[in-house]
Short mmCIF file of C-alpha atoms in Angstrom, two decimals:
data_model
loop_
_atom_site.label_atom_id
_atom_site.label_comp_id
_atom_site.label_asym_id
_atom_site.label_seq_id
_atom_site.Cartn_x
_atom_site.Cartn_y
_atom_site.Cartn_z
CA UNK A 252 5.06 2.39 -19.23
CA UNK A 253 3.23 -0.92 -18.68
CA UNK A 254 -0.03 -0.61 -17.74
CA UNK A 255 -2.74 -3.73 -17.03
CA UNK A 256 -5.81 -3.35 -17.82
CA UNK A 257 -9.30 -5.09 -16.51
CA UNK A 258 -12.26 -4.77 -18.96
CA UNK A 259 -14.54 -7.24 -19.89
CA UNK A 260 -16.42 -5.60 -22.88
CA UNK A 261 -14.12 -6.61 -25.59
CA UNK A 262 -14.56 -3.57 -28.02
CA UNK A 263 -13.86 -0.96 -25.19
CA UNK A 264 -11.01 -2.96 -24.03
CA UNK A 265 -9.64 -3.08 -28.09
CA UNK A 266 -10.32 0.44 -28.05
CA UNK A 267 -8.13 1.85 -25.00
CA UNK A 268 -5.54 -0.94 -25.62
CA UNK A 269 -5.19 0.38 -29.03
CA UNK A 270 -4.90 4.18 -27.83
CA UNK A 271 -2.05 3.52 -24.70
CA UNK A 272 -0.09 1.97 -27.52
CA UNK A 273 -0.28 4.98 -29.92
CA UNK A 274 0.96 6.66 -26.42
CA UNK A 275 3.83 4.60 -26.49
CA UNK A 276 3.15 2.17 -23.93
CA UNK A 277 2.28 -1.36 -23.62
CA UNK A 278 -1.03 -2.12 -22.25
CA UNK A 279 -1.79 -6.16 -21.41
CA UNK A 280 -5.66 -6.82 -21.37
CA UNK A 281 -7.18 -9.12 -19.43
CA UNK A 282 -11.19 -9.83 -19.36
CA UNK A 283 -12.15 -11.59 -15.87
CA UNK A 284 -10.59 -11.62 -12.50
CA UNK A 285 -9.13 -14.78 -12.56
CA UNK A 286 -7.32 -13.73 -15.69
CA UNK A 287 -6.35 -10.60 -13.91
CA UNK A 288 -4.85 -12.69 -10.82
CA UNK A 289 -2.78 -15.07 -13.11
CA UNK A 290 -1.64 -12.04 -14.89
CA UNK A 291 -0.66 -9.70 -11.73
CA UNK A 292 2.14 -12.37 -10.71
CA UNK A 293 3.91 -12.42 -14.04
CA UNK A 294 4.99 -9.10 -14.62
CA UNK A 295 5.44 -5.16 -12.31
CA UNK A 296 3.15 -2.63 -13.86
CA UNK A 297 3.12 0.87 -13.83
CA UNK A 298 -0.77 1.63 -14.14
CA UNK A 299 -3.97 -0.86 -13.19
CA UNK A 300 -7.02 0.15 -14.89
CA UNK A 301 -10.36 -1.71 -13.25
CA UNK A 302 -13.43 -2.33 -14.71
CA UNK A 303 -15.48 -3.09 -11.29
CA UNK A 304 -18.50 -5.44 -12.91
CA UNK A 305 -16.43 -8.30 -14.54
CA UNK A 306 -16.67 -11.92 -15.03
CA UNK A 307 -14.97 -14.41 -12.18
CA UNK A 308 -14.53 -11.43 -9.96
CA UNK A 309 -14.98 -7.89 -8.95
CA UNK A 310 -13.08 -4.78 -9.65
CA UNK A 311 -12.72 -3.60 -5.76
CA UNK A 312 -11.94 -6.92 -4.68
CA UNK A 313 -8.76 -6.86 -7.51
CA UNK A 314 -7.66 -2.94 -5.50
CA UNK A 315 -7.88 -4.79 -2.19
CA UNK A 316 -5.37 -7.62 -3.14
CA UNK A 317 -3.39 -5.10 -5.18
CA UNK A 318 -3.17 -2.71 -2.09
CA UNK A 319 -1.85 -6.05 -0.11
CA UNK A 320 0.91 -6.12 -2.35
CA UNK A 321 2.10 -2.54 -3.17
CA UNK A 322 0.60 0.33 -1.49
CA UNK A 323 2.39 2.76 -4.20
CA UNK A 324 1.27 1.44 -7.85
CA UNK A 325 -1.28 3.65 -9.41
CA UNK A 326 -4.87 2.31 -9.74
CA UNK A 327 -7.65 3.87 -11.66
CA UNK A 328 -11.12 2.29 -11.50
CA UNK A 329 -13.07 3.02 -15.13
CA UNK A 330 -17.23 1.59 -14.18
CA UNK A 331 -20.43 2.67 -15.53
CA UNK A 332 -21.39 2.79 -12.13
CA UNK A 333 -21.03 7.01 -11.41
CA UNK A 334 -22.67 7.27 -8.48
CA UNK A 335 -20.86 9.38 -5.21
CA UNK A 336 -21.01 5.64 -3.11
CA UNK A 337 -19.50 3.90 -5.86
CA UNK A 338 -16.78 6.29 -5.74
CA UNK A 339 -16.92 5.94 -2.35
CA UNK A 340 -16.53 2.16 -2.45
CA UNK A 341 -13.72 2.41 -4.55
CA UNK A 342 -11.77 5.22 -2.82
CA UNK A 343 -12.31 3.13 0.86
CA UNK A 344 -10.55 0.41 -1.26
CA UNK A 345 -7.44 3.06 -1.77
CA UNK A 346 -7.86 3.52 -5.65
CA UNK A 347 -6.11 6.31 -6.73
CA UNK A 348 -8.93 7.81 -8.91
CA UNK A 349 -11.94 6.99 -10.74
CA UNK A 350 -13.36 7.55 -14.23
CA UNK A 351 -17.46 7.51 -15.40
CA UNK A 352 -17.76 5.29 -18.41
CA UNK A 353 -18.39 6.53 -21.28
CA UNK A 354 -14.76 9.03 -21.52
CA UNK A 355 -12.39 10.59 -23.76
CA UNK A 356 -9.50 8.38 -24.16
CA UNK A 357 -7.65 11.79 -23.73
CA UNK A 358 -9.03 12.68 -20.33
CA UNK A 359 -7.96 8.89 -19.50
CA UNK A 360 -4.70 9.44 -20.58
CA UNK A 361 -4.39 12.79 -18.10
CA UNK A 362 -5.44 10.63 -15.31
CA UNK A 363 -2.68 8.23 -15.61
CA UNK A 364 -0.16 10.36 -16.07
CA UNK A 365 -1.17 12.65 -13.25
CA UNK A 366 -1.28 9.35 -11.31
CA UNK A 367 2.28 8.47 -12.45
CA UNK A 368 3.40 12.01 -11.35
CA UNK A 369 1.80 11.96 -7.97
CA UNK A 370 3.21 8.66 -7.36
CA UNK A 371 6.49 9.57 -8.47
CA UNK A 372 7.03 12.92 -6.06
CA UNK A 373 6.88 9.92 -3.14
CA UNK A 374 10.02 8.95 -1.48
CA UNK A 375 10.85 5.37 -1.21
CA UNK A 376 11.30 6.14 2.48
CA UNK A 377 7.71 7.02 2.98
CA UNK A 378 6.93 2.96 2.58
CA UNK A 379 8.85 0.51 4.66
CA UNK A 380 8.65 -3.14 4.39
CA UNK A 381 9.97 -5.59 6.69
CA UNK A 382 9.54 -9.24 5.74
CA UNK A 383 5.53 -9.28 5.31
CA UNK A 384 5.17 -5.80 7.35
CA UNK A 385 4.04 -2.37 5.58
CA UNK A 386 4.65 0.88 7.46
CA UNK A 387 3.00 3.63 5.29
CA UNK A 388 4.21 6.89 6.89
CA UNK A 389 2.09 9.63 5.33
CA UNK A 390 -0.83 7.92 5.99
CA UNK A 391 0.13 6.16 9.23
CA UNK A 392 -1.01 3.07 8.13
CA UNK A 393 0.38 -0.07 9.00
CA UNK A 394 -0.42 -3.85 7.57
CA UNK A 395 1.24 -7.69 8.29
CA UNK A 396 -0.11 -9.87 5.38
CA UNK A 397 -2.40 -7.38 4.07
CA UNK A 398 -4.16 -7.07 7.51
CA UNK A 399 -4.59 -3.65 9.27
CA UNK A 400 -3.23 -3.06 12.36
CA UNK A 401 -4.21 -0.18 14.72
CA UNK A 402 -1.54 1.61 16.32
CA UNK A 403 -1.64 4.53 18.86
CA UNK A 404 0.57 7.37 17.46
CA UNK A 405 3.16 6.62 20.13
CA UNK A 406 3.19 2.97 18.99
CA UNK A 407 3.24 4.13 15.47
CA UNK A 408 6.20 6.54 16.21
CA UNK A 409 8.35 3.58 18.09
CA UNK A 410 7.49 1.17 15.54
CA UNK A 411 8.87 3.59 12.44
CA UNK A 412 11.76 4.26 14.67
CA UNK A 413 12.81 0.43 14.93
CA UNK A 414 12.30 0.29 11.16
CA UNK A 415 14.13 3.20 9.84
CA UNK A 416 17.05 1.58 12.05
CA UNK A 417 17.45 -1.17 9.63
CA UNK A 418 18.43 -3.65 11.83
CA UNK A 419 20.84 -1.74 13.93
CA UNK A 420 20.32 -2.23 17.68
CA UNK A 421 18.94 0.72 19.30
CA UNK A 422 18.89 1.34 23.22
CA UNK A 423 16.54 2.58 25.93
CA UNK A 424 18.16 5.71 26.18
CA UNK A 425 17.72 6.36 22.19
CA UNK A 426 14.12 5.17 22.30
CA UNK A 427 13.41 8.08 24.97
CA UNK A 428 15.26 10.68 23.18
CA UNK A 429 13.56 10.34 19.44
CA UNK A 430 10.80 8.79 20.48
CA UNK A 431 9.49 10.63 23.94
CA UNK A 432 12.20 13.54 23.69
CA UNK A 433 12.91 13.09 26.99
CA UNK A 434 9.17 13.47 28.63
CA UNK A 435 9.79 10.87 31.02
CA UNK A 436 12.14 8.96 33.44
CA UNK A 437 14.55 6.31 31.48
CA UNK A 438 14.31 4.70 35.22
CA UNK A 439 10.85 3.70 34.42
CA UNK A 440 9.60 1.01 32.42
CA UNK A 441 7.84 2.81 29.60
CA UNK A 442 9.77 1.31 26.46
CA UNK A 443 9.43 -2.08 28.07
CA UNK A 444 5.53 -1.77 27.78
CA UNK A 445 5.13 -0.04 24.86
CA UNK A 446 7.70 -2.70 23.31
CA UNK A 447 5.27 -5.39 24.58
CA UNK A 448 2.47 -3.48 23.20
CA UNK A 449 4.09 -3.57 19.60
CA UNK A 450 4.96 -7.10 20.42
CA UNK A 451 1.18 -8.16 20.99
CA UNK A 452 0.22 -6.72 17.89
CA UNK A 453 3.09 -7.04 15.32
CA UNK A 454 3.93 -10.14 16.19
CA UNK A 455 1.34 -12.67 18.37
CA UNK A 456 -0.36 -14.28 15.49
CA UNK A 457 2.50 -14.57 13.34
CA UNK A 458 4.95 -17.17 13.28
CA UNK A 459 8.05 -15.03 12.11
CA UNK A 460 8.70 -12.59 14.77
CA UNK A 461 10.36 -9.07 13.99
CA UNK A 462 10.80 -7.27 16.82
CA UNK A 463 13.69 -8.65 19.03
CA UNK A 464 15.02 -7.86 22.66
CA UNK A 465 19.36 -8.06 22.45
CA UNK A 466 19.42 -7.95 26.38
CA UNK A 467 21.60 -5.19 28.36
CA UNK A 468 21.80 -3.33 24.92
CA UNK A 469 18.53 -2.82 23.14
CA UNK A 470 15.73 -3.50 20.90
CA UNK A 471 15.97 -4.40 16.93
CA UNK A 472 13.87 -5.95 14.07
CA UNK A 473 14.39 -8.29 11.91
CA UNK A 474 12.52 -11.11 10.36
CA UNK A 475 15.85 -13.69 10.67
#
């Protein structure tokens, strides 16, 4: 297990480094943001472990950018600060959990690996990724460079279809069957505007575009 971990007091940080590694894993300490950024892009971690006050940066900031790049990879925020909107604060930033400095090393330890557990019951599938596009099924959530995008469910259900089709070209008449199951005309224009709709905001204010027309057979995506 390789676990990163962002804690500025330099005792506590000796101390918790020294534990994970009696639990057989390696645990890289860093003691500022900045650090923490530099350190993010050199290796893939299992585990992040936060501190939220720290030098050159803050804690929540770090589980936004982290949640930009990998919506799966357990974090745990560990702060002095214990009250319900701190939790709050760090929970809207999708950490996974929190922990009230001071703790048991132990009950940190049962965090992470009830983290690593959760995480690991998730399929793959749940999380698709096209070019710089994140479709995170369970919770419906979809981002293009780390910015949210609101979907209608309808959107959201044409938009996973097109993804889970890899590539593949997929017609009018398959869009209305898995998609509207047949509730409407395929005379009518529907998939055209909801296409467009997708279209406007998927792909306006980016320069790679992912959704593509093949005419007289269908509707793909792709970011070549």
């Amino acid at each position: 297990m390789n676990i990163l971990l962002l804690e500025d007091d330099l005792i506590l940080s000796s101390e918790i480094s020294k534990f994970l590694e009696q639990k057989n894993t390696v645990c890289t300490k860093v003691y500022s943001g900045d650090q923490f950024v530099d350190q993010f892009k050199k290796d893939n971690y299992d585990v992040f472990l936060l501190d939220i006050n720290v030098p050159n940066g803050n804690g929540l900031d770090i589980c936004s950018m982290i949640r930009k790049e990998d919506v799966l990879v357990p974090i745990l925020m560990i702060s002095a600060y214990g009250e319900l909107s701190d939790k709050m604060d760090a929970y809207n930033r999708y950490a996974d959990d929190y922990l009230v400095k001071p703790f048991h090393f132990d009950e940190l330890w049962m965090k992470i690996n009830s983290l690593l557990r959760r995480t690991s019951k998730e399929e793959p599938s749940d999380v698709i990724r096209i070019e710089d596009l994140v479709i995170n099924k369970p919770q419906r959530k979809v981002t293009r460079s780390g910015k949210e995008i609101t979907l209608t469910l309808k959107e959201f259900q044409l938009l996973v279809f097109l993804a889970e089709a890899e590539g593949k070209i997929v017609s009018k008449q398959e869009i209305t069957e898995q998609v509207w199951e047949h509730n409407f005309n395929t005379n009518t224009n529907t998939v055209e505007v909801y296409i467009n709709f997708l279209r406007k905001k998927i792909d306006k204010d980016f320069s790679t575009k992912l959704i593509h027309t093949r005419s007289g057979f269908g509707y793909y995506m792709s970011s070549i």
